[in-house]
XYZ file of C-alpha atoms in Angstrom:
450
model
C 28.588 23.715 -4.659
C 25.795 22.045 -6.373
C 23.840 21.524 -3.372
C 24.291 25.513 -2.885
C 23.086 26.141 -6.936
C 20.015 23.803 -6.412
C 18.839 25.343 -3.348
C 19.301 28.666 -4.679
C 17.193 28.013 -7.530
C 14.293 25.959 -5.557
C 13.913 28.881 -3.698
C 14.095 31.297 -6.744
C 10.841 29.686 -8.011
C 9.365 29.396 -5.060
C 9.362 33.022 -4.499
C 8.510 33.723 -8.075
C 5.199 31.587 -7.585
C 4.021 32.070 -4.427
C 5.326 35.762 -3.323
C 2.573 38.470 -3.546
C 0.215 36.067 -4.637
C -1.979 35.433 -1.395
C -6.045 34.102 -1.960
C -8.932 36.509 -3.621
C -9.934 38.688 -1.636
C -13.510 37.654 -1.916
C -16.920 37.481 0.881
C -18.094 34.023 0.978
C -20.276 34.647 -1.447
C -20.382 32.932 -4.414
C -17.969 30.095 -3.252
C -21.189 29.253 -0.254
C -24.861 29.420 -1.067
C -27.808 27.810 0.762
C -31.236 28.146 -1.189
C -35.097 26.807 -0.269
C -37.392 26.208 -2.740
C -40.488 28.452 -2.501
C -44.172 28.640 -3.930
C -42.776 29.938 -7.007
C -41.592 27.601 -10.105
C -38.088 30.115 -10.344
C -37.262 29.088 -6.915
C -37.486 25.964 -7.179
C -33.994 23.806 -8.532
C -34.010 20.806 -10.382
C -31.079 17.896 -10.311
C -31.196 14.827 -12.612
C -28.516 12.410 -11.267
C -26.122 11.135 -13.979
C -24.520 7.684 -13.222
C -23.914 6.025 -16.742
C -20.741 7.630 -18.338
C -22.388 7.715 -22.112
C -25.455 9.435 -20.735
C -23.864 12.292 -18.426
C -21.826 12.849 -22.241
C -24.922 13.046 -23.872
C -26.332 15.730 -21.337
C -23.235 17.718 -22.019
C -23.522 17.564 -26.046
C -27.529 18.486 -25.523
C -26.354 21.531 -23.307
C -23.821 22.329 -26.206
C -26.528 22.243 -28.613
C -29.474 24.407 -26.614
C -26.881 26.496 -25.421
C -27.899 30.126 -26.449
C -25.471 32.784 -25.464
C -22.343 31.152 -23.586
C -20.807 28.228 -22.713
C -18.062 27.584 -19.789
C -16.376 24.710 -18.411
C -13.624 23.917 -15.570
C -12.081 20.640 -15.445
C -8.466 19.210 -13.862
C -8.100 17.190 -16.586
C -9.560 17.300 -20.887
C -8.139 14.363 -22.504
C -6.830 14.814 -25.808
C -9.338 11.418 -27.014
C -12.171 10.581 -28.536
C -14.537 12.040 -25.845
C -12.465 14.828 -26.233
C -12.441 15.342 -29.922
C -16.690 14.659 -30.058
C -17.074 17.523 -27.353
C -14.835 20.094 -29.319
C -16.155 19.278 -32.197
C -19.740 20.487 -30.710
C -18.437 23.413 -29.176
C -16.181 24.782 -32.413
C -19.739 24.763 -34.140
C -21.276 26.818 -31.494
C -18.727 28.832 -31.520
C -18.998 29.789 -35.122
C -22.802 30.480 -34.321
C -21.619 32.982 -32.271
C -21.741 31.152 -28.762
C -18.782 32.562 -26.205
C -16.752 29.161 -24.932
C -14.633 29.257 -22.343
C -12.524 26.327 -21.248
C -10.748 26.743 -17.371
C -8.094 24.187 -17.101
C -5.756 23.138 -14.892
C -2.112 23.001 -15.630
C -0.857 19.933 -13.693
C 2.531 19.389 -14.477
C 2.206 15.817 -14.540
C -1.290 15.555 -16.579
C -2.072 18.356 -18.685
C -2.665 17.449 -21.976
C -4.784 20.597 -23.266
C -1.392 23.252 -23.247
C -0.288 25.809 -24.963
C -0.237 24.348 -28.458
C -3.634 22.451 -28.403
C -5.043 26.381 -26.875
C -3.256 27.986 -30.234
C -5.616 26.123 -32.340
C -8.728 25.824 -29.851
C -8.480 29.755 -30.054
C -8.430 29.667 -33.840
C -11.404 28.075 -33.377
C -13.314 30.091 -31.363
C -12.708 28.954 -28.072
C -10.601 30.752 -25.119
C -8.361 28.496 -23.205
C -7.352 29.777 -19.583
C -4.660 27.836 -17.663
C -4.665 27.927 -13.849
C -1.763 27.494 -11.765
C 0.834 27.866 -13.791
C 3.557 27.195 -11.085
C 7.255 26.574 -11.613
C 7.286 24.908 -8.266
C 6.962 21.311 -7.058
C 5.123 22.850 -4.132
C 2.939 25.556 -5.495
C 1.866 23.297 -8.128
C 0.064 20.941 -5.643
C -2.544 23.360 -5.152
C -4.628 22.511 -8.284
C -7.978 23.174 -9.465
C -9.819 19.669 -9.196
C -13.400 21.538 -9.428
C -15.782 20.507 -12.376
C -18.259 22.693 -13.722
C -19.854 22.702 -17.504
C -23.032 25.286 -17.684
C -24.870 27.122 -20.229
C -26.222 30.757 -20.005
C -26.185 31.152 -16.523
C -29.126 28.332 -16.503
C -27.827 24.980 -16.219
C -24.677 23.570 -14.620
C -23.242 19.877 -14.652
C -20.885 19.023 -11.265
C -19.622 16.115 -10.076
C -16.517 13.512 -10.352
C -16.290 13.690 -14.183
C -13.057 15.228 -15.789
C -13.214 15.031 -20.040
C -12.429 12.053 -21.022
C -13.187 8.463 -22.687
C -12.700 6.927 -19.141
C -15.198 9.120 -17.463
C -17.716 8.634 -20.288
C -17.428 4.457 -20.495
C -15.603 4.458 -23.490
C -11.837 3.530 -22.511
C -11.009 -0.094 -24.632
C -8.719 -0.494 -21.064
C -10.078 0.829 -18.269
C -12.847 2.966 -17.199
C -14.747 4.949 -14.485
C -17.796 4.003 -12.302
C -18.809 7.624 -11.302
C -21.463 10.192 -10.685
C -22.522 13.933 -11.758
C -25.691 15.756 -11.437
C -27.326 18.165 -14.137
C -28.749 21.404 -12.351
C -31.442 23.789 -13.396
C -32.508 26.379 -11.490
C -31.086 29.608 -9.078
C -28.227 27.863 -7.155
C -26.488 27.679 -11.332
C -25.960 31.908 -10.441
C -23.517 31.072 -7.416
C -21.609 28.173 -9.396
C -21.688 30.314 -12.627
C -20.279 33.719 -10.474
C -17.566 30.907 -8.565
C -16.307 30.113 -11.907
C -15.580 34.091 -12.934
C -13.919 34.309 -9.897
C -11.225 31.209 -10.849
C -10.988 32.881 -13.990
C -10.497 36.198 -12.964
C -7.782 35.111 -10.166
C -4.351 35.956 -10.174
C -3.760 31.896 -10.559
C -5.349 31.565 -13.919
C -3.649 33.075 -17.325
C -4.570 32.993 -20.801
C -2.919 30.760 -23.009
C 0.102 31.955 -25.142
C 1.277 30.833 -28.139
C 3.789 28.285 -28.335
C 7.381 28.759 -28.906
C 10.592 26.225 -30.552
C 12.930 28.209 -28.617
C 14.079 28.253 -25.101
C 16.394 30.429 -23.439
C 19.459 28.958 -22.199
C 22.224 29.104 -19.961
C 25.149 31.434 -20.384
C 27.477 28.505 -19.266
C 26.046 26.205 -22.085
C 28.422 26.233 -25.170
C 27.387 26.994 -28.580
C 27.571 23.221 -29.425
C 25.295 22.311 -26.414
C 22.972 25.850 -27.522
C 22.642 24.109 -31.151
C 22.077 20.879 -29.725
C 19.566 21.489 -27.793
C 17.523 24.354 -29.803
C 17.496 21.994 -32.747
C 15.538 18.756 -30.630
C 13.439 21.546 -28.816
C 12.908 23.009 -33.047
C 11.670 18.794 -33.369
C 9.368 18.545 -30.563
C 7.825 21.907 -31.413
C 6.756 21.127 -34.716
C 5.544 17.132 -33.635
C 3.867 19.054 -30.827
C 2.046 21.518 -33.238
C 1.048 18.734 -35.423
C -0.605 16.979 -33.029
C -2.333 19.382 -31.540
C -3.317 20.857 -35.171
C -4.724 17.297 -36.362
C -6.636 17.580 -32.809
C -8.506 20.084 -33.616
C -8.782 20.943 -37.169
C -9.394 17.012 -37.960
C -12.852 15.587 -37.189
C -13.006 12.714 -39.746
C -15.558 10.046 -38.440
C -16.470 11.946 -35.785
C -20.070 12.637 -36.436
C -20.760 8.937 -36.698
C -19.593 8.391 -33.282
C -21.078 11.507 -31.834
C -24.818 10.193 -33.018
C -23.883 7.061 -31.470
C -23.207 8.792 -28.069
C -26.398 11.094 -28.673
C -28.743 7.527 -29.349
C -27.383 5.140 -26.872
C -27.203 8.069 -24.098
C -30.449 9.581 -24.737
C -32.008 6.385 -23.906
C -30.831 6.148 -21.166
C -31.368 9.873 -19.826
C -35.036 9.440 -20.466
C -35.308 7.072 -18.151
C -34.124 9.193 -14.886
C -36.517 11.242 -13.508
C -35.468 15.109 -12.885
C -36.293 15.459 -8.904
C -37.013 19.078 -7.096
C -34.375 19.852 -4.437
C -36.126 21.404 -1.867
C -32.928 22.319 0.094
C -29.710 23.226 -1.817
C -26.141 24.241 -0.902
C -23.329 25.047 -3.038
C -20.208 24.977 -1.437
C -16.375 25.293 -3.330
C -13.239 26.364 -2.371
C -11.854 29.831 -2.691
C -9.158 30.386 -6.037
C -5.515 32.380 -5.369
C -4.622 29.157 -2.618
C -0.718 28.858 -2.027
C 2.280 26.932 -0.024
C 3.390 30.609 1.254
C -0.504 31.353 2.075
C -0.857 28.019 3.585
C 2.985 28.120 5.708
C 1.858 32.176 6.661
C -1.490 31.750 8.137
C -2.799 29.105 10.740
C -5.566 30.466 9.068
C -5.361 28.835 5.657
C -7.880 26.227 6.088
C -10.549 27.992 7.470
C -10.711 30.930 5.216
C -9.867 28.900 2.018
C -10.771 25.301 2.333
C -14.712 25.569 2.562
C -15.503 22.198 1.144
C -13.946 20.135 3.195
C -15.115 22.137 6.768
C -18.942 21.419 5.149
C -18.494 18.143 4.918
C -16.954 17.411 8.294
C -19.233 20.093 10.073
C -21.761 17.648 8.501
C -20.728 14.540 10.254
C -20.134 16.379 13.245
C -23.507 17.331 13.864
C -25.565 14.303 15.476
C -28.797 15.898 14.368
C -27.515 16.056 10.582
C -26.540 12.059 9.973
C -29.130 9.165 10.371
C -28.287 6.023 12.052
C -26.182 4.782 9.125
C -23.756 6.584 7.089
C -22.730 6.023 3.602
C -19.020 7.146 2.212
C -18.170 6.851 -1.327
C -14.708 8.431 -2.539
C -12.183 6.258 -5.069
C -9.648 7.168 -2.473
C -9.539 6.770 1.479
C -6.453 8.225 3.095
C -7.824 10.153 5.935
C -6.045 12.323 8.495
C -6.721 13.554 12.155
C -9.646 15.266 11.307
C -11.540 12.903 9.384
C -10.285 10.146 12.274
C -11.940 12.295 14.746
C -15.124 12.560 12.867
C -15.426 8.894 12.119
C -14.893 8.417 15.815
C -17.156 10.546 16.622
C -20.131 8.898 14.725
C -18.879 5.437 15.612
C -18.911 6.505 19.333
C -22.461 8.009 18.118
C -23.486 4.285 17.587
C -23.950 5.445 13.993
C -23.414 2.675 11.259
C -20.292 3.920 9.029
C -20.064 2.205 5.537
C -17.041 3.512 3.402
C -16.877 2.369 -0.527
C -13.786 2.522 -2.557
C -11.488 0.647 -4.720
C -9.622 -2.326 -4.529
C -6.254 -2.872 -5.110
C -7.845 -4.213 -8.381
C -10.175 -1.125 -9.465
C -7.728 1.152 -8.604
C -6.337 3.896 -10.608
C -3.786 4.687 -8.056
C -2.171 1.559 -6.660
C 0.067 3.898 -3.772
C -3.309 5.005 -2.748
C -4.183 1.392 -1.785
C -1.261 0.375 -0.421
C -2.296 2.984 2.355
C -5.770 2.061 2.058
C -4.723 -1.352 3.108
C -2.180 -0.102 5.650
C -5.302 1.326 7.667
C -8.400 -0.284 6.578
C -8.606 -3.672 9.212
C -7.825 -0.948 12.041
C -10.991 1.048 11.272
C -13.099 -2.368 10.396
C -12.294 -3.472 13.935
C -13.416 0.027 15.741
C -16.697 -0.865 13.566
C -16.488 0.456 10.065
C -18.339 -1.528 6.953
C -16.108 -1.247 3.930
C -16.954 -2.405 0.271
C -14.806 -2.407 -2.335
C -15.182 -2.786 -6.151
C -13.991 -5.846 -7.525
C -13.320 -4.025 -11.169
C -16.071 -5.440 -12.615
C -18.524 -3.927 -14.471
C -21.479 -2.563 -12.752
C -23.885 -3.964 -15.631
C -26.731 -0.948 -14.657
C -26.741 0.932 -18.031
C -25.715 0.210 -21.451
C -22.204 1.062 -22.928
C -20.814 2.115 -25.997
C -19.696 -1.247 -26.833
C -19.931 -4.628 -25.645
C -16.202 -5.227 -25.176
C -15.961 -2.220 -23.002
C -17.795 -3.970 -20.081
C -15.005 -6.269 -20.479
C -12.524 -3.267 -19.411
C -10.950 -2.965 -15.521
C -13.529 -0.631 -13.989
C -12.662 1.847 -10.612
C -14.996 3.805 -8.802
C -14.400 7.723 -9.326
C -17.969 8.808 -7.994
C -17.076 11.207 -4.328
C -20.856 10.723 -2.823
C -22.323 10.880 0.781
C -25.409 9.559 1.890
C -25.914 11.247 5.414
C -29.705 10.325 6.153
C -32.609 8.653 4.263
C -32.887 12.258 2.419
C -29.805 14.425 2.348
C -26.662 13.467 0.216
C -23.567 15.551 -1.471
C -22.477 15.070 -4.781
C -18.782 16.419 -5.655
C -15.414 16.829 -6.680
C -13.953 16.436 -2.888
C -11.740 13.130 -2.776
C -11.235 11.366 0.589
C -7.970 12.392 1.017
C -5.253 15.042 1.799
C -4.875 16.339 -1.459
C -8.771 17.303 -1.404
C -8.785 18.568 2.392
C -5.745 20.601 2.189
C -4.344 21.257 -1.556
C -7.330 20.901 -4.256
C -9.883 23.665 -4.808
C -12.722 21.493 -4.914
C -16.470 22.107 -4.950
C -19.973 20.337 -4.603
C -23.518 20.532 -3.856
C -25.753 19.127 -0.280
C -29.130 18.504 -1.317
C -31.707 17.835 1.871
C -35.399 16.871 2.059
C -35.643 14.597 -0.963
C -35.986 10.798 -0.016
C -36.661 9.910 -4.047
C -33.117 11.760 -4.844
């Protein structure tokens, strides 16, 4: 009988999540977008490469700052931190200027920390807080946004493997990220600013609602169970709004840290040269993904999963890889098609590299175990792996010295395919990027400084 009443109710959700709720119905356009730089100076697009944590922070507050008519931003995950804390406090004051902010989140059962009650006060504030995939599901809530965008008017765009937080910005007192975005200026920003509307606008995303202490209950509970329960759920409301209220509404010693960002990060920044992309594609995944859409339609991967077919139809053409190969991803689980596709290049007589995380650097010690499980097999067929030792990288300052002492991990998903073409992303190595994530990222070809 309670088999019966579990099984009833799995599948209860499951059609209230996923039933009538198939992908956008959208033309490739803006989720693909190839562009060549002309004669012209607005054709051409500039990237400036971000690989110390405190600097890529900096670029952000500076875009906060020049920012002129609106402000938007996508991310898995915005820790409620001190990262977290400096960057709202920059974007309540543009907001009072007048400056539309719009903050795309994803609402991962497991890690959301941004919810309902922080979004009560963030919209008090001036800022609208949008939730996407708001599943009741185990299943439909696999199929996450894991994209990254932050961009100003339509101009300039940030992408890469940073979420908002102190771990992606090197200033975690435990452990932090080794990772990689890139700051873009120029016409591709129209296709990733138009790809972020259409997350917004899907059928997955939802404005935030306020918060509320009660719950409805079961007709079977009795009224000493109701009271019970209302009156803990009454508790956690009000420690909940607190917390999210102090969040938000208290910024004490902020502004100290937030110059110390700006100085140490701005050094750095002027340092690294902005390049000209002569050849630029934007690829990302298409929003309104799924488990009915993906069980329905043998289909599902090639009209949804665009990222992942890019990369692969990459190192499946001979004539688009070098003679050596570079793979960076924090995570390496791959499945039959990547094991084709390294085949393939190895049978190519192309040199593969792969580098991830140790058991040591990682954030995700099941990941490893497979890693581990799989890694001497490939090594023998001819594969180079590195892995980080959880050190850290000692190439650009931090916000204090006894950070560098933390357990670093490698976060950065890059790909070196010849002495001038690379991708820069949010697309893991792994099944929950090929098949589940909407993820996104940019190919940029005939720049051997970049």
């Amino acid at each position: 009988m309670e088999t019966t009443k579990i099984t009833c109710l799995t599948f209860i959700l499951l059609s209230l999540s996923v039933f009538g709720q198939g992908p956008d119905k959208n033309h490739l356009y803006p989720f693909q977008q190839t562009l060549l730089s002309g004669e012209s100076a607005a054709s051409k697009n500039q990237l400036q490469l971000l690989n110390s944590g405190i600097a890529s922070f900096y670029k952000r507050i500076d875009m906060v700052r020049r920012a002129k008519k609106e402000i938007i931003m996508e991310y898995f995950i915005y820790e409620a931190d001190t990262s977290g804390k400096i960057l709202l406090n920059e974007l309540i004051k543009r907001a009072k200027d007048g400056i539309r902010v719009r903050l795309l989140i994803d609402k991962s059962i497991t890690i959301i920390e941004i919810d309902e009650y922080f979004a009560k006060y963030m919209k008090e504030a001036g800022i609208e807080v949008s939730h996407y995939n708001r599943a009741l599901d185990p299943l439909t809530a696999q199929y996450r946004t894991h994209r990254k965008i932050f961009a100003i008017d339509k101009s300039e765009v940030i992408t890469g493997g940073r979420n908002i937080g102190d771990d992606y910005f090197d200033l975690d007192p435990v452990y932090n990220f080794l990772d990689r975005d890139v700051w873009i200026k120029g016409p591709i920003v129209k296709a990733i600013w138009d790809s972020y509307q259409k997350y917004w606008d899907s059928s997955r995303a939802k404005l935030s609602k306020e918060p509320k202490a009660t719950h409805r209950l079961s007709m079977f509970h009795s009224t000493r169970s109701k009271d019970r329960y209302q009156n803990l759920r009454s508790k956690g409301h009000k420690r909940m709004l607190k917390e999210a209220r102090e969040f938000v509404k208290d910024m004490s010693g902020i502004d100290e840290k937030t110059t110390k960002v700006v100085n140490i990060g701005k050094k750095i920044l002027s340092e690294v040269p902005v390049h000209i992309c002569p050849k630029i594609t934007f690829v990302s995944d298409l929003p309104g993904a799924t488990v009915l859409k993906n069980l329905q339609s043998n289909k599902y991967k090639k009209e949804m999963r665009l990222t992942g077919q890019a990369i692969l139809g990459r190192l499946n053409d001979p004539n688009a890889t070098a003679d050596e190969v570079l793979l960076v991803s924090p995570y390496f689980m791959i499945n039959k098609a990547w094991s084709e596709s390294l085949q393939l290049l190895l049978d190519s007589d192309k040199k593969v590299k792969i580098f991830t995380n140790s058991l040591g650097s990682t954030d995700a010690h099941y990941v490893s175990a497979v890693f581990y499980r799989i890694i001497f097999g490939w090594q023998e067929k001819g594969i180079i792996p590195y892995i980080h030792d959880s050190k850290f990288a000692n190439l650009t300052p931090t916000f204090s010295k006894e950070i560098e002492k933390t357990r670093w991990g490698i976060h950065s998903k890059t790909h070196i395919y010849d002495n001038d073409s690379f991708f820069i992303g949010t697309y893991n190595i792994d099944n929950r990027s090929d098949f589940y994530n909407s993820e996104m990222g940019i190919f940029c070809d005939g720049n051997a400084s970049l």
